[in-house]
mmCIF file with all atom_site columns, C-alpha atoms in Angstrom:
data_model
loop_
_atom_site.group_PDB
_atom_site.id
_atom_site.type_symbol
_atom_site.label_atom_id
_atom_site.label_alt_id
_atom_site.label_comp_id
_atom_site.label_asym_id
_atom_site.label_entity_id
_atom_site.label_seq_id
_atom_site.pdbx_PDB_ins_code
_atom_site.Cartn_x
_atom_site.Cartn_y
_atom_site.Cartn_z
_atom_site.occupancy
_atom_site.B_iso_or_equiv
_atom_site.pdbx_formal_charge
_atom_site.auth_seq_id
_atom_site.auth_comp_id
_atom_site.auth_asym_id
_atom_site.auth_atom_id
_atom_site.pdbx_PDB_model_num
ATOM 1   C CA . MET A 1 1   ? -9.964  0.934   15.139  1.00 92.00 ? 146 MET A CA 1
ATOM 2   C CA . ILE A 1 2   ? -12.744 0.401   12.768  1.00 95.00 ? 147 ILE A CA 1
ATOM 3   C CA . PHE A 1 3   ? -12.231 -2.594  10.094  1.00 96.00 ? 148 PHE A CA 1
ATOM 4   C CA . SER A 1 4   ? -13.482 -2.804  7.194   1.00 97.00 ? 149 SER A CA 1
ATOM 5   C CA . ARG A 1 5   ? -13.607 -5.071  3.665   1.00 97.00 ? 150 ARG A CA 1
ATOM 6   C CA . SER A 1 6   ? -12.627 -3.049  0.229   1.00 97.00 ? 151 SER A CA 1
ATOM 7   C CA . LYS A 1 7   ? -14.169 -4.402  -2.844  1.00 96.00 ? 152 LYS A CA 1
ATOM 8   C CA . ILE A 1 8   ? -11.655 -6.955  -2.908  1.00 97.00 ? 153 ILE A CA 1
ATOM 9   C CA . SER A 1 9   ? -12.087 -8.238  0.559   1.00 94.00 ? 154 SER A CA 1
ATOM 10  C CA . ASP A 1 10  ? -8.495  -9.200  1.200   1.00 96.00 ? 155 ASP A CA 1
ATOM 11  C CA . VAL A 1 11  ? -7.457  -5.755  1.435   1.00 97.00 ? 156 VAL A CA 1
ATOM 12  C CA . ILE A 1 12  ? -8.280  -3.913  4.685   1.00 97.00 ? 157 ILE A CA 1
ATOM 13  C CA . ILE A 1 13  ? -9.543  -0.412  5.278   1.00 97.00 ? 158 ILE A CA 1
ATOM 14  C CA . ILE A 1 14  ? -8.677  0.683   8.705   1.00 97.00 ? 159 ILE A CA 1
ATOM 15  C CA . LYS A 1 15  ? -10.302 4.190   9.746   1.00 97.00 ? 160 LYS A CA 1
ATOM 16  C CA . PRO A 1 16  ? -9.052  5.277   13.373  1.00 94.00 ? 161 PRO A CA 1
ATOM 17  C CA . GLN A 1 17  ? -11.463 6.369   16.171  1.00 94.00 ? 162 GLN A CA 1
ATOM 18  C CA . ILE A 1 18  ? -10.000 9.969   16.880  1.00 94.00 ? 163 ILE A CA 1
ATOM 19  C CA . ILE A 1 19  ? -9.823  11.541  20.090  1.00 94.00 ? 164 ILE A CA 1
ATOM 20  C CA . LEU A 1 20  ? -9.451  15.517  20.090  1.00 93.00 ? 165 LEU A CA 1
ATOM 21  C CA . ASP A 1 21  ? -9.597  18.277  22.732  1.00 95.00 ? 166 ASP A CA 1
ATOM 22  C CA . GLU A 1 22  ? -7.925  21.447  23.488  1.00 97.00 ? 167 GLU A CA 1
ATOM 23  C CA . ARG A 1 23  ? -4.178  19.640  23.325  1.00 95.00 ? 168 ARG A CA 1
ATOM 24  C CA . GLY A 1 24  ? -4.018  18.131  20.140  1.00 94.00 ? 169 GLY A CA 1
ATOM 25  C CA . TYR A 1 25  ? -5.462  14.530  18.604  1.00 92.00 ? 170 TYR A CA 1
ATOM 26  C CA . PHE A 1 26  ? -4.953  10.922  20.286  1.00 94.00 ? 171 PHE A CA 1
ATOM 27  C CA . PHE A 1 27  ? -5.781  7.547   18.299  1.00 93.00 ? 172 PHE A CA 1
ATOM 28  C CA . GLU A 1 28  ? -4.185  4.126   18.243  1.00 92.00 ? 173 GLU A CA 1
ATOM 29  C CA . CYS A 1 29  ? -2.444  3.737   14.597  1.00 92.00 ? 174 CYS A CA 1
ATOM 30  C CA . PHE A 1 30  ? -1.853  -0.390  15.499  1.00 94.00 ? 175 PHE A CA 1
ATOM 31  C CA . LYS A 1 31  ? -3.490  -2.597  17.519  1.00 93.00 ? 176 LYS A CA 1
ATOM 32  C CA . LYS A 1 32  ? -1.873  -6.483  16.621  1.00 94.00 ? 177 LYS A CA 1
ATOM 33  C CA . GLN A 1 33  ? -4.912  -8.259  18.454  1.00 96.00 ? 178 GLN A CA 1
ATOM 34  C CA . SER A 1 34  ? -7.633  -6.189  16.342  1.00 96.00 ? 179 SER A CA 1
ATOM 35  C CA . LEU A 1 35  ? -5.761  -6.824  13.512  1.00 96.00 ? 180 LEU A CA 1
ATOM 36  C CA . ASP A 1 36  ? -5.196  -10.515 13.725  1.00 95.00 ? 181 ASP A CA 1
ATOM 37  C CA . GLU A 1 37  ? -9.011  -11.128 14.794  1.00 96.00 ? 182 GLU A CA 1
ATOM 38  C CA . PHE A 1 38  ? -10.586 -8.893  12.319  1.00 96.00 ? 183 PHE A CA 1
ATOM 39  C CA . ILE A 1 39  ? -8.468  -10.797 9.167   1.00 94.00 ? 184 ILE A CA 1
ATOM 40  C CA . GLY A 1 40  ? -8.351  -14.299 11.081  1.00 93.00 ? 185 GLY A CA 1
ATOM 41  C CA . GLY A 1 41  ? -5.051  -15.058 11.251  1.00 93.00 ? 186 GLY A CA 1
ATOM 42  C CA . LYS A 1 42  ? -1.588  -13.766 12.729  1.00 95.00 ? 187 LYS A CA 1
ATOM 43  C CA . ILE A 1 43  ? 0.494   -11.017 11.095  1.00 95.00 ? 188 ILE A CA 1
ATOM 44  C CA . ASN A 1 44  ? 3.857   -10.530 12.655  1.00 96.00 ? 189 ASN A CA 1
ATOM 45  C CA . PHE A 1 45  ? 5.438   -6.978  11.399  1.00 97.00 ? 190 PHE A CA 1
ATOM 46  C CA . VAL A 1 46  ? 9.079   -7.622  11.113  1.00 97.00 ? 191 VAL A CA 1
ATOM 47  C CA . GLN A 1 47  ? 9.577   -4.007  9.994   1.00 96.00 ? 192 GLN A CA 1
ATOM 48  C CA . GLU A 1 48  ? 8.952   -0.776  9.882   1.00 97.00 ? 193 GLU A CA 1
ATOM 49  C CA . ASN A 1 49  ? 9.370   1.499   6.466   1.00 97.00 ? 194 ASN A CA 1
ATOM 50  C CA . GLU A 1 50  ? 9.040   5.728   6.069   1.00 98.00 ? 195 GLU A CA 1
ATOM 51  C CA . SER A 1 51  ? 9.426   7.434   2.641   1.00 98.00 ? 196 SER A CA 1
ATOM 52  C CA . PHE A 1 52  ? 9.139   11.118  2.013   1.00 98.00 ? 197 PHE A CA 1
ATOM 53  C CA . SER A 1 53  ? 7.916   12.267  -1.316  1.00 98.00 ? 198 SER A CA 1
ATOM 54  C CA . SER A 1 54  ? 6.987   15.629  -3.325  1.00 98.00 ? 199 SER A CA 1
ATOM 55  C CA . LYS A 1 55  ? 4.207   15.931  -5.484  1.00 98.00 ? 200 LYS A CA 1
ATOM 56  C CA . GLY A 1 56  ? 3.273   13.774  -8.537  1.00 98.00 ? 201 GLY A CA 1
ATOM 57  C CA . VAL A 1 57  ? 6.057   11.315  -6.680  1.00 98.00 ? 202 VAL A CA 1
ATOM 58  C CA . LEU A 1 58  ? 5.129   7.810   -8.306  1.00 98.00 ? 203 LEU A CA 1
ATOM 59  C CA . ARG A 1 59  ? 6.329   4.316   -6.003  1.00 98.00 ? 204 ARG A CA 1
ATOM 60  C CA . GLY A 1 60  ? 5.567   1.479   -7.296  1.00 93.00 ? 205 GLY A CA 1
ATOM 61  C CA . LEU A 1 61  ? 4.015   -0.771  -8.331  1.00 97.00 ? 206 LEU A CA 1
ATOM 62  C CA . HIS A 1 62  ? 6.214   -3.516  -5.937  1.00 97.00 ? 207 HIS A CA 1
ATOM 63  C CA . TYR A 1 63  ? 5.941   -6.410  -4.332  1.00 96.00 ? 208 TYR A CA 1
ATOM 64  C CA . GLN A 1 64  ? 8.310   -9.319  -3.373  1.00 95.00 ? 209 GLN A CA 1
ATOM 65  C CA . LEU A 1 65  ? 8.414   -12.451 -4.442  1.00 93.00 ? 210 LEU A CA 1
ATOM 66  C CA . ASP A 1 66  ? 8.610   -15.869 -1.751  1.00 92.00 ? 211 ASP A CA 1
ATOM 67  C CA . PRO A 1 67  ? 10.410  -16.743 -0.167  1.00 94.00 ? 212 PRO A CA 1
ATOM 68  C CA . PHE A 1 68  ? 10.390  -12.784 0.950   1.00 95.00 ? 213 PHE A CA 1
ATOM 69  C CA . SER A 1 69  ? 6.546   -11.765 -0.258  1.00 96.00 ? 214 SER A CA 1
ATOM 70  C CA . GLN A 1 70  ? 5.069   -9.115  2.166   1.00 97.00 ? 215 GLN A CA 1
ATOM 71  C CA . SER A 1 71  ? 1.509   -8.103  3.483   1.00 97.00 ? 216 SER A CA 1
ATOM 72  C CA . LYS A 1 72  ? 1.868   -4.355  4.187   1.00 98.00 ? 217 LYS A CA 1
ATOM 73  C CA . LEU A 1 73  ? 0.203   -1.848  6.801   1.00 98.00 ? 218 LEU A CA 1
ATOM 74  C CA . VAL A 1 74  ? 0.126   1.664   4.922   1.00 98.00 ? 219 VAL A CA 1
ATOM 75  C CA . ARG A 1 75  ? -0.182  4.964   6.567   1.00 98.00 ? 220 ARG A CA 1
ATOM 76  C CA . VAL A 1 76  ? 0.331   8.635   5.907   1.00 98.00 ? 221 VAL A CA 1
ATOM 77  C CA . VAL A 1 77  ? 2.028   10.844  8.838   1.00 98.00 ? 222 VAL A CA 1
ATOM 78  C CA . GLN A 1 78  ? 1.991   13.952  6.280   1.00 98.00 ? 223 GLN A CA 1
ATOM 79  C CA . GLY A 1 79  ? 0.047   14.682  3.311   1.00 98.00 ? 224 GLY A CA 1
ATOM 80  C CA . SER A 1 80  ? -2.123  12.959  0.917   1.00 98.00 ? 225 SER A CA 1
ATOM 81  C CA . ILE A 1 81  ? -1.484  9.986   -1.537  1.00 98.00 ? 226 ILE A CA 1
ATOM 82  C CA . LEU A 1 82  ? -3.681  7.737   -3.636  1.00 98.00 ? 227 LEU A CA 1
ATOM 83  C CA . ASP A 1 83  ? -2.791  4.797   -2.359  1.00 98.00 ? 228 ASP A CA 1
ATOM 84  C CA . ILE A 1 84  ? -2.844  1.089   -4.999  1.00 98.00 ? 229 ILE A CA 1
ATOM 85  C CA . ALA A 1 85  ? -3.246  -2.129  -4.365  1.00 98.00 ? 230 ALA A CA 1
ATOM 86  C CA . VAL A 1 86  ? -3.637  -4.622  -7.352  1.00 98.00 ? 231 VAL A CA 1
ATOM 87  C CA . ASP A 1 87  ? -4.216  -8.494  -7.131  1.00 97.00 ? 232 ASP A CA 1
ATOM 88  C CA . ILE A 1 88  ? -1.438  -10.448 -8.649  1.00 96.00 ? 233 ILE A CA 1
ATOM 89  C CA . ARG A 1 89  ? -2.766  -14.003 -7.589  1.00 95.00 ? 234 ARG A CA 1
ATOM 90  C CA . LYS A 1 90  ? -3.258  -15.655 -11.049 1.00 92.00 ? 235 LYS A CA 1
ATOM 91  C CA . SER A 1 91  ? -6.010  -17.947 -8.965  1.00 92.00 ? 236 SER A CA 1
ATOM 92  C CA . SER A 1 92  ? -7.863  -15.508 -7.384  1.00 94.00 ? 237 SER A CA 1
ATOM 93  C CA . PRO A 1 93  ? -11.365 -14.482 -8.870  1.00 96.00 ? 238 PRO A CA 1
ATOM 94  C CA . THR A 1 94  ? -10.325 -10.334 -8.798  1.00 97.00 ? 239 THR A CA 1
ATOM 95  C CA . TYR A 1 95  ? -6.693  -11.052 -9.947  1.00 95.00 ? 240 TYR A CA 1
ATOM 96  C CA . GLY A 1 96  ? -5.916  -7.882  -11.903 1.00 96.00 ? 241 GLY A CA 1
ATOM 97  C CA . GLU A 1 97  ? -8.368  -5.549  -10.024 1.00 97.00 ? 242 GLU A CA 1
ATOM 98  C CA . TYR A 1 98  ? -7.386  -2.912  -8.124  1.00 98.00 ? 243 TYR A CA 1
ATOM 99  C CA . ILE A 1 99  ? -7.964  -0.913  -4.946  1.00 97.00 ? 244 ILE A CA 1
ATOM 100 C CA . SER A 1 100 ? -7.929  2.654   -4.970  1.00 97.00 ? 245 SER A CA 1
ATOM 101 C CA . LYS A 1 101 ? -7.631  4.767   -1.653  1.00 98.00 ? 246 LYS A CA 1
ATOM 102 C CA . GLU A 1 102 ? -6.547  8.262   -0.438  1.00 98.00 ? 247 GLU A CA 1
ATOM 103 C CA . LEU A 1 103 ? -4.923  8.313   2.451   1.00 98.00 ? 248 LEU A CA 1
ATOM 104 C CA . ASN A 1 104 ? -3.892  11.274  4.258   1.00 98.00 ? 249 ASN A CA 1
ATOM 105 C CA . ASP A 1 105 ? -2.802  13.036  7.661   1.00 97.00 ? 250 ASP A CA 1
ATOM 106 C CA . ILE A 1 106 ? -6.290  13.968  8.080   1.00 95.00 ? 251 ILE A CA 1
ATOM 107 C CA . ASN A 1 107 ? -8.619  11.184  7.606   1.00 94.00 ? 252 ASN A CA 1
ATOM 108 C CA . LYS A 1 108 ? -5.783  8.825   8.936   1.00 97.00 ? 253 LYS A CA 1
ATOM 109 C CA . THR A 1 109 ? -7.478  6.004   7.429   1.00 97.00 ? 254 THR A CA 1
ATOM 110 C CA . GLN A 1 110 ? -4.648  2.482   6.270   1.00 98.00 ? 255 GLN A CA 1
ATOM 111 C CA . LEU A 1 111 ? -4.976  -0.071  4.345   1.00 98.00 ? 256 LEU A CA 1
ATOM 112 C CA . PHE A 1 112 ? -3.770  -3.868  4.875   1.00 98.00 ? 257 PHE A CA 1
ATOM 113 C CA . ILE A 1 113 ? -2.757  -5.006  1.810   1.00 98.00 ? 258 ILE A CA 1
ATOM 114 C CA . PRO A 1 114 ? -1.898  -9.024  2.107   1.00 97.00 ? 259 PRO A CA 1
ATOM 115 C CA . LYS A 1 115 ? 0.876   -10.962 0.326   1.00 96.00 ? 260 LYS A CA 1
ATOM 116 C CA . GLY A 1 116 ? -0.622  -11.511 -3.466  1.00 96.00 ? 261 GLY A CA 1
ATOM 117 C CA . PHE A 1 117 ? -0.836  -8.024  -4.592  1.00 97.00 ? 262 PHE A CA 1
ATOM 118 C CA . ALA A 1 118 ? 1.283   -5.632  -6.358  1.00 97.00 ? 263 ALA A CA 1
ATOM 119 C CA . HIS A 1 119 ? 1.330   -1.775  -4.415  1.00 98.00 ? 264 HIS A CA 1
ATOM 120 C CA . GLY A 1 120 ? 2.152   1.817   -5.031  1.00 98.00 ? 265 GLY A CA 1
ATOM 121 C CA . PHE A 1 121 ? 1.135   5.309   -4.253  1.00 98.00 ? 266 PHE A CA 1
ATOM 122 C CA . ILE A 1 122 ? 1.196   8.777   -5.797  1.00 98.00 ? 267 ILE A CA 1
ATOM 123 C CA . VAL A 1 123 ? 1.790   11.883  -3.603  1.00 98.00 ? 268 VAL A CA 1
ATOM 124 C CA . LEU A 1 124 ? -1.236  14.075  -4.198  1.00 98.00 ? 269 LEU A CA 1
ATOM 125 C CA . SER A 1 125 ? -0.147  17.051  -1.955  1.00 98.00 ? 270 SER A CA 1
ATOM 126 C CA . GLU A 1 126 ? 3.001   19.023  -2.166  1.00 98.00 ? 271 GLU A CA 1
ATOM 127 C CA . SER A 1 127 ? 4.678   16.333  -0.339  1.00 98.00 ? 272 SER A CA 1
ATOM 128 C CA . ALA A 1 128 ? 3.919   13.131  1.814   1.00 98.00 ? 273 ALA A CA 1
ATOM 129 C CA . ILE A 1 129 ? 5.357   10.945  4.829   1.00 98.00 ? 274 ILE A CA 1
ATOM 130 C CA . VAL A 1 130 ? 4.500   7.410   4.094   1.00 98.00 ? 275 VAL A CA 1
ATOM 131 C CA . SER A 1 131 ? 4.857   4.693   6.708   1.00 98.00 ? 276 SER A CA 1
ATOM 132 C CA . TYR A 1 132 ? 4.499   1.021   6.221   1.00 97.00 ? 277 TYR A CA 1
ATOM 133 C CA . LYS A 1 133 ? 5.096   -1.760  8.272   1.00 98.00 ? 278 LYS A CA 1
ATOM 134 C CA . VAL A 1 134 ? 5.882   -5.307  6.701   1.00 98.00 ? 279 VAL A CA 1
ATOM 135 C CA . ASP A 1 135 ? 5.837   -9.194  7.702   1.00 98.00 ? 280 ASP A CA 1
ATOM 136 C CA . ASN A 1 136 ? 8.729   -9.940  5.948   1.00 97.00 ? 281 ASN A CA 1
ATOM 137 C CA . TYR A 1 137 ? 12.036  -8.908  5.616   1.00 96.00 ? 282 TYR A CA 1
ATOM 138 C CA . TYR A 1 138 ? 13.253  -6.562  2.150   1.00 94.00 ? 283 TYR A CA 1
ATOM 139 C CA . ASP A 1 139 ? 15.656  -8.567  -0.198  1.00 95.00 ? 284 ASP A CA 1
ATOM 140 C CA . PRO A 1 140 ? 16.546  -6.836  -3.357  1.00 94.00 ? 285 PRO A CA 1
ATOM 141 C CA . ASN A 1 141 ? 17.378  -9.814  -5.076  1.00 94.00 ? 286 ASN A CA 1
ATOM 142 C CA . TYR A 1 142 ? 13.606  -10.428 -4.897  1.00 94.00 ? 287 TYR A CA 1
ATOM 143 C CA . GLU A 1 143 ? 11.818  -7.629  -5.462  1.00 94.00 ? 288 GLU A CA 1
ATOM 144 C CA . SER A 1 144 ? 9.696   -6.757  -8.450  1.00 94.00 ? 289 SER A CA 1
ATOM 145 C CA . GLY A 1 145 ? 6.943   -5.083  -9.932  1.00 96.00 ? 290 GLY A CA 1
ATOM 146 C CA . VAL A 1 146 ? 4.331   -3.838  -12.218 1.00 97.00 ? 291 VAL A CA 1
ATOM 147 C CA . LEU A 1 147 ? 4.195   -1.069  -14.885 1.00 97.00 ? 292 LEU A CA 1
ATOM 148 C CA . TRP A 1 148 ? 1.977   2.040   -13.107 1.00 97.00 ? 293 TRP A CA 1
ATOM 149 C CA . ASN A 1 149 ? 0.451   2.807   -16.541 1.00 97.00 ? 294 ASN A CA 1
ATOM 150 C CA . ASP A 1 150 ? -0.579  -0.843  -17.218 1.00 97.00 ? 295 ASP A CA 1
ATOM 151 C CA . THR A 1 151 ? -3.606  -0.138  -20.247 1.00 96.00 ? 296 THR A CA 1
ATOM 152 C CA . ASP A 1 152 ? -4.678  -3.688  -19.105 1.00 95.00 ? 297 ASP A CA 1
ATOM 153 C CA . LEU A 1 153 ? -5.263  -2.245  -15.491 1.00 97.00 ? 298 LEU A CA 1
ATOM 154 C CA . ASN A 1 154 ? -6.217  0.999   -16.622 1.00 96.00 ? 299 ASN A CA 1
ATOM 155 C CA . ILE A 1 155 ? -5.158  2.837   -12.857 1.00 98.00 ? 300 ILE A CA 1
ATOM 156 C CA . ASP A 1 156 ? -6.451  6.093   -12.687 1.00 96.00 ? 301 ASP A CA 1
ATOM 157 C CA . TRP A 1 157 ? -3.727  8.036   -10.870 1.00 97.00 ? 302 TRP A CA 1
ATOM 158 C CA . LYS A 1 158 ? -5.625  11.111  -10.402 1.00 96.00 ? 303 LYS A CA 1
ATOM 159 C CA . ILE A 1 159 ? -2.586  13.115  -11.968 1.00 94.00 ? 304 ILE A CA 1
ATOM 160 C CA . LYS A 1 160 ? -1.636  13.802  -15.604 1.00 94.00 ? 305 LYS A CA 1
ATOM 161 C CA . ALA A 1 161 ? 0.920   11.261  -17.059 1.00 93.00 ? 306 ALA A CA 1
ATOM 162 C CA . ASP A 1 162 ? 3.220   13.965  -17.278 1.00 94.00 ? 307 ASP A CA 1
ATOM 163 C CA . GLU A 1 163 ? 3.018   15.127  -14.150 1.00 96.00 ? 308 GLU A CA 1
ATOM 164 C CA . VAL A 1 164 ? 4.387   11.948  -12.567 1.00 97.00 ? 309 VAL A CA 1
ATOM 165 C CA . ILE A 1 165 ? 7.930   11.183  -11.295 1.00 98.00 ? 310 ILE A CA 1
ATOM 166 C CA . LEU A 1 166 ? 8.898   7.803   -11.262 1.00 97.00 ? 311 LEU A CA 1
ATOM 167 C CA . SER A 1 167 ? 12.230  6.232   -10.699 1.00 97.00 ? 312 SER A CA 1
ATOM 168 C CA . GLU A 1 168 ? 14.213  4.557   -13.487 1.00 96.00 ? 313 GLU A CA 1
ATOM 169 C CA . LYS A 1 169 ? 13.603  1.065   -11.871 1.00 95.00 ? 314 LYS A CA 1
ATOM 170 C CA . ASP A 1 170 ? 9.818   1.753   -11.888 1.00 97.00 ? 315 ASP A CA 1
ATOM 171 C CA . LYS A 1 171 ? 9.946   3.067   -15.431 1.00 96.00 ? 316 LYS A CA 1
ATOM 172 C CA . ASN A 1 172 ? 11.350  -0.499  -16.478 1.00 95.00 ? 317 ASN A CA 1
ATOM 173 C CA . LEU A 1 173 ? 8.589   -3.000  -14.812 1.00 96.00 ? 318 LEU A CA 1
ATOM 174 C CA . SER A 1 174 ? 6.376   -4.935  -16.741 1.00 94.00 ? 319 SER A CA 1
ATOM 175 C CA . PRO A 1 175 ? 2.708   -4.908  -17.819 1.00 96.00 ? 320 PRO A CA 1
ATOM 176 C CA . LEU A 1 176 ? 0.745   -7.598  -15.190 1.00 95.00 ? 321 LEU A CA 1
ATOM 177 C CA . ALA A 1 177 ? 0.197   -9.865  -18.269 1.00 92.00 ? 322 ALA A CA 1
ATOM 178 C CA . LYS A 1 178 ? 4.073   -10.475 -18.714 1.00 91.00 ? 323 LYS A CA 1
ATOM 179 C CA . ILE A 1 179 ? 5.140   -10.958 -14.944 1.00 88.00 ? 324 ILE A CA 1
ATOM 180 C CA . ILE A 1 180 ? 6.242   -14.236 -13.925 1.00 75.00 ? 325 ILE A CA 1
ATOM 181 C CA . ASN A 1 181 ? 3.955   -14.649 -11.133 1.00 68.00 ? 326 ASN A CA 1
ATOM 182 C CA . PRO A 1 182 ? 4.544   -16.123 -8.130  1.00 67.00 ? 327 PRO A CA 1
ATOM 183 C CA . PHE A 1 183 ? 1.182   -16.298 -6.355  1.00 71.00 ? 328 PHE A CA 1
#
């Protein structure tokens, strides 16, 4: 695996070394020791989630409040998404900035998103299966989020706004400037 830091250095881009032959392919999609060494700490993933979504589905921008805040390791099993991580740490020099990265089943690139970030993605292909590991358990009483089309963030989702498919919950999230910031 090849680890690199994104423009927000706490968000890590992970590219696998894919071995191809006449049978297909093989790659390591997670190696705890390598991730721990690169980030200079220990991550203990306790839950893995998977979602299936159709083109235009936007999930996010979500995060969990303490004591259930989560770091995530995100990858695409099938299809293509635009993955977004927004720095919501008020004390951070990159507060309000975001990372945008296409993840798909061809490049097999992953993102490690630490605690203190809101996360979301939009499906660019006809459908997508997204899998992500988290280092804390989900609790619906501690979930929160940032409005996907917050004009202060000005995220380019690579799709027309009238083609975006949102849950009712995600339609009613607040802009970043109005969230109660736990970080």
